[in-house]
Amino acid sequence: MTAHALPPVVDAATWEHRLEALRAREKAATRELDAIAAERRRLPMVRMPDYTLEGEAGPVRLADVFEGRRQLIVYNHMWSPGQEWQCPGCTGFTSQFTRLEFLDNYDARFVVVTQGPIKEALAYRHRVGNRMPWYSTADSSFGADVGAPPDGGFAVNVFLRDGDTVYRTWHTNGRGTEQLSHTFALIDLLPYGRQENWQDSPEGWPQSPTYSRWSASKDIAALYGPASESAL
């Protein structure tokens, strides 16, 4: 990064002209996302087996994880056995979701499922100040069957319940999860963006190795965990 890594300075009329040109592309992207969402609503679905997961109150059928709602979003949180601090990306991603009650109006629920044993998973949830409902698939093939096997990556899956029958309607992983995050949406508005080496940025813009600016799980715990509450 140079000492003068700044966008060029122009008059207001030139700035408005460039902004309007960019806005036209942004609006086109919005319309494309609308079209993608419309196609998502037309996807077929796959019937799921009658899985049993482990919740805070004990074993629970997948159909009962919905808690009476018809739609369910599941974030499969990466889990490394024996580690005090789990995946910082998953920890940071799920720490965003502190107010999910609005999903009630859409007959939906959003939960975390992890391969970790339920007691360890709940302890970690408390340690990092996570507020989402957590379930364990340690004794079930559910995680592996929906793209998040033991020692595997993270994933987002969506399910629809019809009575006691559950169907899988959508799945994504990798950068496909970014659309659910407000962090990247806000960072991408900034003049310097994510400041990662892979991004297309003007010469002299600040850039760092990928992930180097992400908060560590320990840092997230310091901000949102029980120790942070006692400091208030």
mmCIF file with all atom_site columns, C-alpha atoms in Angstrom:
data_model
loop_
_atom_site.group_PDB
_atom_site.id
_atom_site.type_symbol
_atom_site.label_atom_id
_atom_site.label_alt_id
_atom_site.label_comp_id
_atom_site.label_asym_id
_atom_site.label_entity_id
_atom_site.label_seq_id
_atom_site.pdbx_PDB_ins_code
_atom_site.Cartn_x
_atom_site.Cartn_y
_atom_site.Cartn_z
_atom_site.occupancy
_atom_site.B_iso_or_equiv
_atom_site.pdbx_formal_charge
_atom_site.auth_seq_id
_atom_site.auth_comp_id
_atom_site.auth_asym_id
_atom_site.auth_atom_id
_atom_site.pdbx_PDB_model_num
ATOM 1   C CA . MET A 1 1   ? 0.000   0.000   0.000   1.00 0.00 ? 1   MET A CA 1
ATOM 2   C CA . THR A 1 2   ? 1.352   3.417   -0.944  1.00 0.00 ? 2   THR A CA 1
ATOM 3   C CA . ALA A 1 3   ? 1.040   6.444   1.282   1.00 0.00 ? 3   ALA A CA 1
ATOM 4   C CA . HIS A 1 4   ? -1.433  7.959   -1.159  1.00 0.00 ? 4   HIS A CA 1
ATOM 5   C CA . ALA A 1 5   ? -3.692  5.041   -2.127  1.00 0.00 ? 5   ALA A CA 1
ATOM 6   C CA . LEU A 1 6   ? -6.725  7.150   -2.911  1.00 0.00 ? 6   LEU A CA 1
ATOM 7   C CA . PRO A 1 7   ? -9.349  7.181   -5.665  1.00 0.00 ? 7   PRO A CA 1
ATOM 8   C CA . PRO A 1 8   ? -8.990  10.052  -8.129  1.00 0.00 ? 8   PRO A CA 1
ATOM 9   C CA . VAL A 1 9   ? -10.755 13.269  -7.184  1.00 0.00 ? 9   VAL A CA 1
ATOM 10  C CA . VAL A 1 10  ? -13.278 14.576  -9.736  1.00 0.00 ? 10  VAL A CA 1
ATOM 11  C CA . ASP A 1 11  ? -16.052 17.154  -9.841  1.00 0.00 ? 11  ASP A CA 1
ATOM 12  C CA . ALA A 1 12  ? -19.539 16.227  -8.655  1.00 0.00 ? 12  ALA A CA 1
ATOM 13  C CA . ALA A 1 13  ? -20.994 15.895  -12.169 1.00 0.00 ? 13  ALA A CA 1
ATOM 14  C CA . THR A 1 14  ? -18.286 13.432  -13.242 1.00 0.00 ? 14  THR A CA 1
ATOM 15  C CA . TRP A 1 15  ? -18.777 11.459  -10.034 1.00 0.00 ? 15  TRP A CA 1
ATOM 16  C CA . GLU A 1 16  ? -22.559 11.274  -10.592 1.00 0.00 ? 16  GLU A CA 1
ATOM 17  C CA . HIS A 1 17  ? -22.003 10.073  -14.168 1.00 0.00 ? 17  HIS A CA 1
ATOM 18  C CA . ARG A 1 18  ? -19.665 7.272   -13.053 1.00 0.00 ? 18  ARG A CA 1
ATOM 19  C CA . LEU A 1 19  ? -22.009 6.340   -10.220 1.00 0.00 ? 19  LEU A CA 1
ATOM 20  C CA . GLU A 1 20  ? -24.972 6.068   -12.579 1.00 0.00 ? 20  GLU A CA 1
ATOM 21  C CA . ALA A 1 21  ? -23.001 3.784   -14.872 1.00 0.00 ? 21  ALA A CA 1
ATOM 22  C CA . LEU A 1 22  ? -22.117 1.543   -11.935 1.00 0.00 ? 22  LEU A CA 1
ATOM 23  C CA . ARG A 1 23  ? -25.691 1.626   -10.650 1.00 0.00 ? 23  ARG A CA 1
ATOM 24  C CA . ALA A 1 24  ? -26.932 0.303   -13.991 1.00 0.00 ? 24  ALA A CA 1
ATOM 25  C CA . ARG A 1 25  ? -24.711 -2.769  -13.502 1.00 0.00 ? 25  ARG A CA 1
ATOM 26  C CA . GLU A 1 26  ? -25.833 -3.114  -9.879  1.00 0.00 ? 26  GLU A CA 1
ATOM 27  C CA . LYS A 1 27  ? -29.494 -3.033  -10.935 1.00 0.00 ? 27  LYS A CA 1
ATOM 28  C CA . ALA A 1 28  ? -28.812 -5.647  -13.602 1.00 0.00 ? 28  ALA A CA 1
ATOM 29  C CA . ALA A 1 29  ? -27.186 -7.854  -10.959 1.00 0.00 ? 29  ALA A CA 1
ATOM 30  C CA . THR A 1 30  ? -30.224 -7.393  -8.708  1.00 0.00 ? 30  THR A CA 1
ATOM 31  C CA . ARG A 1 31  ? -32.551 -8.485  -11.494 1.00 0.00 ? 31  ARG A CA 1
ATOM 32  C CA . GLU A 1 32  ? -30.325 -11.508 -12.160 1.00 0.00 ? 32  GLU A CA 1
ATOM 33  C CA . LEU A 1 33  ? -30.460 -12.456 -8.468  1.00 0.00 ? 33  LEU A CA 1
ATOM 34  C CA . ASP A 1 34  ? -34.265 -12.180 -8.643  1.00 0.00 ? 34  ASP A CA 1
ATOM 35  C CA . ALA A 1 35  ? -34.233 -14.542 -11.612 1.00 0.00 ? 35  ALA A CA 1
ATOM 36  C CA . ILE A 1 36  ? -31.970 -16.976 -9.763  1.00 0.00 ? 36  ILE A CA 1
ATOM 37  C CA . ALA A 1 37  ? -34.283 -16.909 -6.748  1.00 0.00 ? 37  ALA A CA 1
ATOM 38  C CA . ALA A 1 38  ? -37.236 -17.600 -9.042  1.00 0.00 ? 38  ALA A CA 1
ATOM 39  C CA . GLU A 1 39  ? -35.397 -20.607 -10.463 1.00 0.00 ? 39  GLU A CA 1
ATOM 40  C CA . ARG A 1 40  ? -34.555 -21.759 -6.933  1.00 0.00 ? 40  ARG A CA 1
ATOM 41  C CA . ARG A 1 41  ? -38.272 -21.785 -6.123  1.00 0.00 ? 41  ARG A CA 1
ATOM 42  C CA . ARG A 1 42  ? -38.780 -24.104 -9.086  1.00 0.00 ? 42  ARG A CA 1
ATOM 43  C CA . LEU A 1 43  ? -36.126 -26.650 -8.138  1.00 0.00 ? 43  LEU A CA 1
ATOM 44  C CA . PRO A 1 44  ? -37.281 -30.233 -7.553  1.00 0.00 ? 44  PRO A CA 1
ATOM 45  C CA . MET A 1 45  ? -36.540 -31.755 -4.159  1.00 0.00 ? 45  MET A CA 1
ATOM 46  C CA . VAL A 1 46  ? -35.231 -34.984 -2.645  1.00 0.00 ? 46  VAL A CA 1
ATOM 47  C CA . ARG A 1 47  ? -36.936 -36.967 0.092   1.00 0.00 ? 47  ARG A CA 1
ATOM 48  C CA . MET A 1 48  ? -34.744 -37.409 3.171   1.00 0.00 ? 48  MET A CA 1
ATOM 49  C CA . PRO A 1 49  ? -34.487 -40.432 5.481   1.00 0.00 ? 49  PRO A CA 1
ATOM 50  C CA . ASP A 1 50  ? -35.864 -40.135 9.006   1.00 0.00 ? 50  ASP A CA 1
ATOM 51  C CA . TYR A 1 51  ? -32.647 -38.922 10.652  1.00 0.00 ? 51  TYR A CA 1
ATOM 52  C CA . THR A 1 52  ? -32.205 -38.532 14.388  1.00 0.00 ? 52  THR A CA 1
ATOM 53  C CA . LEU A 1 53  ? -29.974 -35.698 15.577  1.00 0.00 ? 53  LEU A CA 1
ATOM 54  C CA . GLU A 1 54  ? -28.916 -34.746 19.087  1.00 0.00 ? 54  GLU A CA 1
ATOM 55  C CA . GLY A 1 55  ? -30.218 -31.489 20.511  1.00 0.00 ? 55  GLY A CA 1
ATOM 56  C CA . GLU A 1 56  ? -29.865 -29.648 23.789  1.00 0.00 ? 56  GLU A CA 1
ATOM 57  C CA . ALA A 1 57  ? -32.758 -31.673 25.229  1.00 0.00 ? 57  ALA A CA 1
ATOM 58  C CA . GLY A 1 58  ? -31.643 -35.023 23.765  1.00 0.00 ? 58  GLY A CA 1
ATOM 59  C CA . PRO A 1 59  ? -32.344 -36.998 20.575  1.00 0.00 ? 59  PRO A CA 1
ATOM 60  C CA . VAL A 1 60  ? -34.632 -35.294 18.091  1.00 0.00 ? 60  VAL A CA 1
ATOM 61  C CA . ARG A 1 61  ? -35.960 -36.362 14.709  1.00 0.00 ? 61  ARG A CA 1
ATOM 62  C CA . LEU A 1 62  ? -35.062 -34.162 11.775  1.00 0.00 ? 62  LEU A CA 1
ATOM 63  C CA . ALA A 1 63  ? -38.759 -33.465 11.246  1.00 0.00 ? 63  ALA A CA 1
ATOM 64  C CA . ASP A 1 64  ? -38.979 -32.147 14.813  1.00 0.00 ? 64  ASP A CA 1
ATOM 65  C CA . VAL A 1 65  ? -36.011 -29.796 14.369  1.00 0.00 ? 65  VAL A CA 1
ATOM 66  C CA . PHE A 1 66  ? -38.469 -27.652 12.393  1.00 0.00 ? 66  PHE A CA 1
ATOM 67  C CA . GLU A 1 67  ? -40.392 -27.060 15.669  1.00 0.00 ? 67  GLU A CA 1
ATOM 68  C CA . GLY A 1 68  ? -43.677 -26.958 13.808  1.00 0.00 ? 68  GLY A CA 1
ATOM 69  C CA . ARG A 1 69  ? -42.495 -24.816 10.931  1.00 0.00 ? 69  ARG A CA 1
ATOM 70  C CA . ARG A 1 70  ? -42.490 -26.033 7.333   1.00 0.00 ? 70  ARG A CA 1
ATOM 71  C CA . GLN A 1 71  ? -39.143 -24.640 6.214   1.00 0.00 ? 71  GLN A CA 1
ATOM 72  C CA . LEU A 1 72  ? -35.671 -25.076 7.701   1.00 0.00 ? 72  LEU A CA 1
ATOM 73  C CA . ILE A 1 73  ? -32.257 -23.587 6.908   1.00 0.00 ? 73  ILE A CA 1
ATOM 74  C CA . VAL A 1 74  ? -29.306 -25.579 8.257   1.00 0.00 ? 74  VAL A CA 1
ATOM 75  C CA . TYR A 1 75  ? -25.755 -24.300 8.518   1.00 0.00 ? 75  TYR A CA 1
ATOM 76  C CA . ASN A 1 76  ? -23.327 -27.200 8.805   1.00 0.00 ? 76  ASN A CA 1
ATOM 77  C CA . HIS A 1 77  ? -20.537 -25.871 11.043  1.00 0.00 ? 77  HIS A CA 1
ATOM 78  C CA . MET A 1 78  ? -17.078 -27.383 10.542  1.00 0.00 ? 78  MET A CA 1
ATOM 79  C CA . TRP A 1 79  ? -15.785 -29.322 13.545  1.00 0.00 ? 79  TRP A CA 1
ATOM 80  C CA . SER A 1 80  ? -12.265 -30.435 14.457  1.00 0.00 ? 80  SER A CA 1
ATOM 81  C CA . PRO A 1 81  ? -12.244 -32.981 17.294  1.00 0.00 ? 81  PRO A CA 1
ATOM 82  C CA . GLY A 1 82  ? -10.289 -31.975 20.377  1.00 0.00 ? 82  GLY A CA 1
ATOM 83  C CA . GLN A 1 83  ? -9.797  -28.354 19.325  1.00 0.00 ? 83  GLN A CA 1
ATOM 84  C CA . GLU A 1 84  ? -10.591 -25.530 21.721  1.00 0.00 ? 84  GLU A CA 1
ATOM 85  C CA . TRP A 1 85  ? -11.267 -23.103 18.868  1.00 0.00 ? 85  TRP A CA 1
ATOM 86  C CA . GLN A 1 86  ? -13.241 -24.296 15.879  1.00 0.00 ? 86  GLN A CA 1
ATOM 87  C CA . CYS A 1 87  ? -13.216 -22.947 12.309  1.00 0.00 ? 87  CYS A CA 1
ATOM 88  C CA . PRO A 1 88  ? -12.959 -19.133 12.475  1.00 0.00 ? 88  PRO A CA 1
ATOM 89  C CA . GLY A 1 89  ? -14.906 -18.760 9.229   1.00 0.00 ? 89  GLY A CA 1
ATOM 90  C CA . CYS A 1 90  ? -17.846 -20.782 10.563  1.00 0.00 ? 90  CYS A CA 1
ATOM 91  C CA . THR A 1 91  ? -17.591 -19.121 13.968  1.00 0.00 ? 91  THR A CA 1
ATOM 92  C CA . GLY A 1 92  ? -17.605 -15.665 12.432  1.00 0.00 ? 92  GLY A CA 1
ATOM 93  C CA . PHE A 1 93  ? -20.341 -16.460 9.930   1.00 0.00 ? 93  PHE A CA 1
ATOM 94  C CA . THR A 1 94  ? -22.796 -17.809 12.506  1.00 0.00 ? 94  THR A CA 1
ATOM 95  C CA . SER A 1 95  ? -22.004 -15.053 15.025  1.00 0.00 ? 95  SER A CA 1
ATOM 96  C CA . GLN A 1 96  ? -23.865 -12.634 12.735  1.00 0.00 ? 96  GLN A CA 1
ATOM 97  C CA . PHE A 1 97  ? -27.236 -14.238 13.341  1.00 0.00 ? 97  PHE A CA 1
ATOM 98  C CA . THR A 1 98  ? -28.508 -12.830 16.614  1.00 0.00 ? 98  THR A CA 1
ATOM 99  C CA . ARG A 1 99  ? -32.099 -11.988 15.656  1.00 0.00 ? 99  ARG A CA 1
ATOM 100 C CA . LEU A 1 100 ? -33.804 -14.778 13.740  1.00 0.00 ? 100 LEU A CA 1
ATOM 101 C CA . GLU A 1 101 ? -37.349 -14.371 15.033  1.00 0.00 ? 101 GLU A CA 1
ATOM 102 C CA . PHE A 1 102 ? -38.377 -12.663 11.795  1.00 0.00 ? 102 PHE A CA 1
ATOM 103 C CA . LEU A 1 103 ? -38.262 -16.091 10.139  1.00 0.00 ? 103 LEU A CA 1
ATOM 104 C CA . ASP A 1 104 ? -41.367 -17.033 12.144  1.00 0.00 ? 104 ASP A CA 1
ATOM 105 C CA . ASN A 1 105 ? -43.386 -14.840 9.785   1.00 0.00 ? 105 ASN A CA 1
ATOM 106 C CA . TYR A 1 106 ? -42.157 -17.010 6.899   1.00 0.00 ? 106 TYR A CA 1
ATOM 107 C CA . ASP A 1 107 ? -42.852 -20.339 8.600   1.00 0.00 ? 107 ASP A CA 1
ATOM 108 C CA . ALA A 1 108 ? -39.116 -21.008 8.801   1.00 0.00 ? 108 ALA A CA 1
ATOM 109 C CA . ARG A 1 109 ? -36.269 -21.683 11.201  1.00 0.00 ? 109 ARG A CA 1
ATOM 110 C CA . PHE A 1 110 ? -32.451 -21.401 10.935  1.00 0.00 ? 110 PHE A CA 1
ATOM 111 C CA . VAL A 1 111 ? -30.189 -23.701 12.990  1.00 0.00 ? 111 VAL A CA 1
ATOM 112 C CA . VAL A 1 112 ? -26.592 -24.905 13.244  1.00 0.00 ? 112 VAL A CA 1
ATOM 113 C CA . VAL A 1 113 ? -25.699 -28.576 12.854  1.00 0.00 ? 113 VAL A CA 1
ATOM 114 C CA . THR A 1 114 ? -22.192 -29.832 13.554  1.00 0.00 ? 114 THR A CA 1
ATOM 115 C CA . GLN A 1 115 ? -20.318 -33.124 13.659  1.00 0.00 ? 115 GLN A CA 1
ATOM 116 C CA . GLY A 1 116 ? -19.120 -32.399 17.202  1.00 0.00 ? 116 GLY A CA 1
ATOM 117 C CA . PRO A 1 117 ? -20.659 -34.247 20.176  1.00 0.00 ? 117 PRO A CA 1
ATOM 118 C CA . ILE A 1 118 ? -23.577 -32.226 21.511  1.00 0.00 ? 118 ILE A CA 1
ATOM 119 C CA . LYS A 1 119 ? -22.026 -31.405 24.901  1.00 0.00 ? 119 LYS A CA 1
ATOM 120 C CA . GLU A 1 120 ? -18.866 -30.124 23.248  1.00 0.00 ? 120 GLU A CA 1
ATOM 121 C CA . ALA A 1 121 ? -20.855 -28.276 20.602  1.00 0.00 ? 121 ALA A CA 1
ATOM 122 C CA . LEU A 1 122 ? -23.030 -26.518 23.186  1.00 0.00 ? 122 LEU A CA 1
ATOM 123 C CA . ALA A 1 123 ? -19.973 -25.647 25.268  1.00 0.00 ? 123 ALA A CA 1
ATOM 124 C CA . TYR A 1 124 ? -18.351 -24.091 22.208  1.00 0.00 ? 124 TYR A CA 1
ATOM 125 C CA . ARG A 1 125 ? -21.542 -22.245 21.350  1.00 0.00 ? 125 ARG A CA 1
ATOM 126 C CA . HIS A 1 126 ? -21.498 -20.721 24.852  1.00 0.00 ? 126 HIS A CA 1
ATOM 127 C CA . ARG A 1 127 ? -17.768 -19.953 24.706  1.00 0.00 ? 127 ARG A CA 1
ATOM 128 C CA . VAL A 1 128 ? -18.088 -17.868 21.537  1.00 0.00 ? 128 VAL A CA 1
ATOM 129 C CA . GLY A 1 129 ? -21.425 -16.264 22.440  1.00 0.00 ? 129 GLY A CA 1
ATOM 130 C CA . ASN A 1 130 ? -23.370 -17.886 19.604  1.00 0.00 ? 130 ASN A CA 1
ATOM 131 C CA . ARG A 1 131 ? -27.150 -17.479 19.904  1.00 0.00 ? 131 ARG A CA 1
ATOM 132 C CA . MET A 1 132 ? -28.377 -19.939 17.292  1.00 0.00 ? 132 MET A CA 1
ATOM 133 C CA . PRO A 1 133 ? -29.916 -23.332 18.148  1.00 0.00 ? 133 PRO A CA 1
ATOM 134 C CA . TRP A 1 134 ? -27.289 -26.090 17.763  1.00 0.00 ? 134 TRP A CA 1
ATOM 135 C CA . TYR A 1 135 ? -27.677 -29.785 16.967  1.00 0.00 ? 135 TYR A CA 1
ATOM 136 C CA . SER A 1 136 ? -25.170 -32.596 16.648  1.00 0.00 ? 136 SER A CA 1
ATOM 137 C CA . THR A 1 137 ? -24.983 -35.144 13.870  1.00 0.00 ? 137 THR A CA 1
ATOM 138 C CA . ALA A 1 138 ? -22.087 -37.035 15.489  1.00 0.00 ? 138 ALA A CA 1
ATOM 139 C CA . ASP A 1 139 ? -24.135 -40.246 15.629  1.00 0.00 ? 139 ASP A CA 1
ATOM 140 C CA . SER A 1 140 ? -25.911 -39.769 12.309  1.00 0.00 ? 140 SER A CA 1
ATOM 141 C CA . SER A 1 141 ? -24.966 -39.795 8.634   1.00 0.00 ? 141 SER A CA 1
ATOM 142 C CA . PHE A 1 142 ? -26.955 -36.602 8.131   1.00 0.00 ? 142 PHE A CA 1
ATOM 143 C CA . GLY A 1 143 ? -23.908 -34.335 7.815   1.00 0.00 ? 143 GLY A CA 1
ATOM 144 C CA . ALA A 1 144 ? -22.150 -36.577 5.325   1.00 0.00 ? 144 ALA A CA 1
ATOM 145 C CA . ASP A 1 145 ? -25.348 -36.988 3.319   1.00 0.00 ? 145 ASP A CA 1
ATOM 146 C CA . VAL A 1 146 ? -25.837 -33.224 2.896   1.00 0.00 ? 146 VAL A CA 1
ATOM 147 C CA . GLY A 1 147 ? -22.294 -32.304 1.895   1.00 0.00 ? 147 GLY A CA 1
ATOM 148 C CA . ALA A 1 148 ? -20.674 -31.766 5.309   1.00 0.00 ? 148 ALA A CA 1
ATOM 149 C CA . PRO A 1 149 ? -18.938 -35.034 6.308   1.00 0.00 ? 149 PRO A CA 1
ATOM 150 C CA . PRO A 1 150 ? -16.636 -35.438 9.326   1.00 0.00 ? 150 PRO A CA 1
ATOM 151 C CA . ASP A 1 151 ? -13.398 -33.526 8.717   1.00 0.00 ? 151 ASP A CA 1
ATOM 152 C CA . GLY A 1 152 ? -15.144 -31.964 5.726   1.00 0.00 ? 152 GLY A CA 1
ATOM 153 C CA . GLY A 1 153 ? -16.232 -28.461 4.881   1.00 0.00 ? 153 GLY A CA 1
ATOM 154 C CA . PHE A 1 154 ? -19.156 -26.282 5.756   1.00 0.00 ? 154 PHE A CA 1
ATOM 155 C CA . ALA A 1 155 ? -22.447 -26.110 3.896   1.00 0.00 ? 155 ALA A CA 1
ATOM 156 C CA . VAL A 1 156 ? -25.889 -24.548 3.850   1.00 0.00 ? 156 VAL A CA 1
ATOM 157 C CA . ASN A 1 157 ? -28.900 -26.745 3.177   1.00 0.00 ? 157 ASN A CA 1
ATOM 158 C CA . VAL A 1 158 ? -32.594 -25.912 3.011   1.00 0.00 ? 158 VAL A CA 1
ATOM 159 C CA . PHE A 1 159 ? -35.393 -28.336 3.783   1.00 0.00 ? 159 PHE A CA 1
ATOM 160 C CA . LEU A 1 160 ? -39.161 -28.432 3.437   1.00 0.00 ? 160 LEU A CA 1
ATOM 161 C CA . ARG A 1 161 ? -41.392 -30.466 5.753   1.00 0.00 ? 161 ARG A CA 1
ATOM 162 C CA . ASP A 1 162 ? -44.682 -32.029 4.741   1.00 0.00 ? 162 ASP A CA 1
ATOM 163 C CA . GLY A 1 163 ? -46.071 -33.654 7.857   1.00 0.00 ? 163 GLY A CA 1
ATOM 164 C CA . ASP A 1 164 ? -43.320 -35.973 9.124   1.00 0.00 ? 164 ASP A CA 1
ATOM 165 C CA . THR A 1 165 ? -41.625 -36.171 5.727   1.00 0.00 ? 165 THR A CA 1
ATOM 166 C CA . VAL A 1 166 ? -38.633 -33.912 5.080   1.00 0.00 ? 166 VAL A CA 1
ATOM 167 C CA . TYR A 1 167 ? -37.312 -32.916 1.656   1.00 0.00 ? 167 TYR A CA 1
ATOM 168 C CA . ARG A 1 168 ? -34.007 -31.296 0.719   1.00 0.00 ? 168 ARG A CA 1
ATOM 169 C CA . THR A 1 169 ? -34.604 -28.314 -1.575  1.00 0.00 ? 169 THR A CA 1
ATOM 170 C CA . TRP A 1 170 ? -31.290 -26.433 -1.874  1.00 0.00 ? 170 TRP A CA 1
ATOM 171 C CA . HIS A 1 171 ? -27.583 -26.648 -1.054  1.00 0.00 ? 171 HIS A CA 1
ATOM 172 C CA . THR A 1 172 ? -24.499 -24.473 -1.339  1.00 0.00 ? 172 THR A CA 1
ATOM 173 C CA . ASN A 1 173 ? -21.001 -24.275 0.078   1.00 0.00 ? 173 ASN A CA 1
ATOM 174 C CA . GLY A 1 174 ? -17.818 -22.253 -0.349  1.00 0.00 ? 174 GLY A CA 1
ATOM 175 C CA . ARG A 1 175 ? -18.428 -18.706 -1.518  1.00 0.00 ? 175 ARG A CA 1
ATOM 176 C CA . GLY A 1 176 ? -22.046 -19.616 -2.201  1.00 0.00 ? 176 GLY A CA 1
ATOM 177 C CA . THR A 1 177 ? -22.692 -18.828 1.461   1.00 0.00 ? 177 THR A CA 1
ATOM 178 C CA . GLU A 1 178 ? -21.638 -15.191 1.030   1.00 0.00 ? 178 GLU A CA 1
ATOM 179 C CA . GLN A 1 179 ? -25.123 -14.173 -0.062  1.00 0.00 ? 179 GLN A CA 1
ATOM 180 C CA . LEU A 1 180 ? -26.293 -14.979 3.482   1.00 0.00 ? 180 LEU A CA 1
ATOM 181 C CA . SER A 1 181 ? -23.680 -12.772 5.128   1.00 0.00 ? 181 SER A CA 1
ATOM 182 C CA . HIS A 1 182 ? -23.964 -9.081  5.871   1.00 0.00 ? 182 HIS A CA 1
ATOM 183 C CA . THR A 1 183 ? -20.249 -8.788  6.624   1.00 0.00 ? 183 THR A CA 1
ATOM 184 C CA . PHE A 1 184 ? -18.999 -9.164  3.057   1.00 0.00 ? 184 PHE A CA 1
ATOM 185 C CA . ALA A 1 185 ? -21.855 -7.052  1.723   1.00 0.00 ? 185 ALA A CA 1
ATOM 186 C CA . LEU A 1 186 ? -20.745 -4.172  3.959   1.00 0.00 ? 186 LEU A CA 1
ATOM 187 C CA . ILE A 1 187 ? -17.013 -4.668  3.365   1.00 0.00 ? 187 ILE A CA 1
ATOM 188 C CA . ASP A 1 188 ? -17.502 -4.752  -0.419  1.00 0.00 ? 188 ASP A CA 1
ATOM 189 C CA . LEU A 1 189 ? -19.016 -1.251  -0.235  1.00 0.00 ? 189 LEU A CA 1
ATOM 190 C CA . LEU A 1 190 ? -15.782 0.176   1.138   1.00 0.00 ? 190 LEU A CA 1
ATOM 191 C CA . PRO A 1 191 ? -13.298 1.893   -1.196  1.00 0.00 ? 191 PRO A CA 1
ATOM 192 C CA . TYR A 1 192 ? -10.598 -0.646  -0.305  1.00 0.00 ? 192 TYR A CA 1
ATOM 193 C CA . GLY A 1 193 ? -12.957 -3.645  -0.293  1.00 0.00 ? 193 GLY A CA 1
ATOM 194 C CA . ARG A 1 194 ? -11.826 -6.873  1.381   1.00 0.00 ? 194 ARG A CA 1
ATOM 195 C CA . GLN A 1 195 ? -8.159  -5.991  0.915   1.00 0.00 ? 195 GLN A CA 1
ATOM 196 C CA . GLU A 1 196 ? -7.273  -9.564  -0.086  1.00 0.00 ? 196 GLU A CA 1
ATOM 197 C CA . ASN A 1 197 ? -4.671  -10.449 -2.710  1.00 0.00 ? 197 ASN A CA 1
ATOM 198 C CA . TRP A 1 198 ? -7.089  -12.197 -5.055  1.00 0.00 ? 198 TRP A CA 1
ATOM 199 C CA . GLN A 1 199 ? -9.292  -9.139  -5.519  1.00 0.00 ? 199 GLN A CA 1
ATOM 200 C CA . ASP A 1 200 ? -9.078  -6.901  -8.577  1.00 0.00 ? 200 ASP A CA 1
ATOM 201 C CA . SER A 1 201 ? -8.035  -3.569  -7.055  1.00 0.00 ? 201 SER A CA 1
ATOM 202 C CA . PRO A 1 202 ? -6.242  -0.466  -8.368  1.00 0.00 ? 202 PRO A CA 1
ATOM 203 C CA . GLU A 1 203 ? -2.463  -0.380  -8.074  1.00 0.00 ? 203 GLU A CA 1
ATOM 204 C CA . GLY A 1 204 ? -1.319  0.647   -4.608  1.00 0.00 ? 204 GLY A CA 1
ATOM 205 C CA . TRP A 1 205 ? -4.529  -0.469  -2.844  1.00 0.00 ? 205 TRP A CA 1
ATOM 206 C CA . PRO A 1 206 ? -3.980  -2.257  0.486   1.00 0.00 ? 206 PRO A CA 1
ATOM 207 C CA . GLN A 1 207 ? -3.950  -6.023  -0.030  1.00 0.00 ? 207 GLN A CA 1
ATOM 208 C CA . SER A 1 208 ? -3.184  -8.881  2.347   1.00 0.00 ? 208 SER A CA 1
ATOM 209 C CA . PRO A 1 209 ? -3.187  -12.676 2.193   1.00 0.00 ? 209 PRO A CA 1
ATOM 210 C CA . THR A 1 210 ? -6.653  -14.215 2.006   1.00 0.00 ? 210 THR A CA 1
ATOM 211 C CA . TYR A 1 211 ? -8.282  -14.671 5.440   1.00 0.00 ? 211 TYR A CA 1
ATOM 212 C CA . SER A 1 212 ? -5.598  -12.597 7.198   1.00 0.00 ? 212 SER A CA 1
ATOM 213 C CA . ARG A 1 213 ? -8.099  -9.895  8.195   1.00 0.00 ? 213 ARG A CA 1
ATOM 214 C CA . TRP A 1 214 ? -10.732 -12.343 9.406   1.00 0.00 ? 214 TRP A CA 1
ATOM 215 C CA . SER A 1 215 ? -11.383 -12.463 13.150  1.00 0.00 ? 215 SER A CA 1
ATOM 216 C CA . ALA A 1 216 ? -10.044 -15.521 14.941  1.00 0.00 ? 216 ALA A CA 1
ATOM 217 C CA . SER A 1 217 ? -12.511 -17.631 16.921  1.00 0.00 ? 217 SER A CA 1
ATOM 218 C CA . LYS A 1 218 ? -10.798 -16.534 20.139  1.00 0.00 ? 218 LYS A CA 1
ATOM 219 C CA . ASP A 1 219 ? -11.323 -12.885 19.165  1.00 0.00 ? 219 ASP A CA 1
ATOM 220 C CA . ILE A 1 220 ? -14.996 -13.531 18.443  1.00 0.00 ? 220 ILE A CA 1
ATOM 221 C CA . ALA A 1 221 ? -15.345 -15.138 21.870  1.00 0.00 ? 221 ALA A CA 1
ATOM 222 C CA . ALA A 1 222 ? -13.780 -12.056 23.447  1.00 0.00 ? 222 ALA A CA 1
ATOM 223 C CA . LEU A 1 223 ? -16.347 -9.852  21.697  1.00 0.00 ? 223 LEU A CA 1
ATOM 224 C CA . TYR A 1 224 ? -19.487 -11.939 22.166  1.00 0.00 ? 224 TYR A CA 1
ATOM 225 C CA . GLY A 1 225 ? -18.770 -14.714 24.679  1.00 0.00 ? 225 GLY A CA 1
ATOM 226 C CA . PRO A 1 226 ? -19.514 -14.843 28.416  1.00 0.00 ? 226 PRO A CA 1
ATOM 227 C CA . ALA A 1 227 ? -16.297 -12.967 29.287  1.00 0.00 ? 227 ALA A CA 1
ATOM 228 C CA . SER A 1 228 ? -17.482 -10.002 27.230  1.00 0.00 ? 228 SER A CA 1
ATOM 229 C CA . GLU A 1 229 ? -20.802 -9.927  29.089  1.00 0.00 ? 229 GLU A CA 1
ATOM 230 C CA . SER A 1 230 ? -19.084 -9.815  32.476  1.00 0.00 ? 230 SER A CA 1
ATOM 231 C CA . ALA A 1 231 ? -17.098 -6.806  31.313  1.00 0.00 ? 231 ALA A CA 1
ATOM 232 C CA . LEU A 1 232 ? -20.217 -4.750  30.663  1.00 0.00 ? 232 LEU A CA 1
#
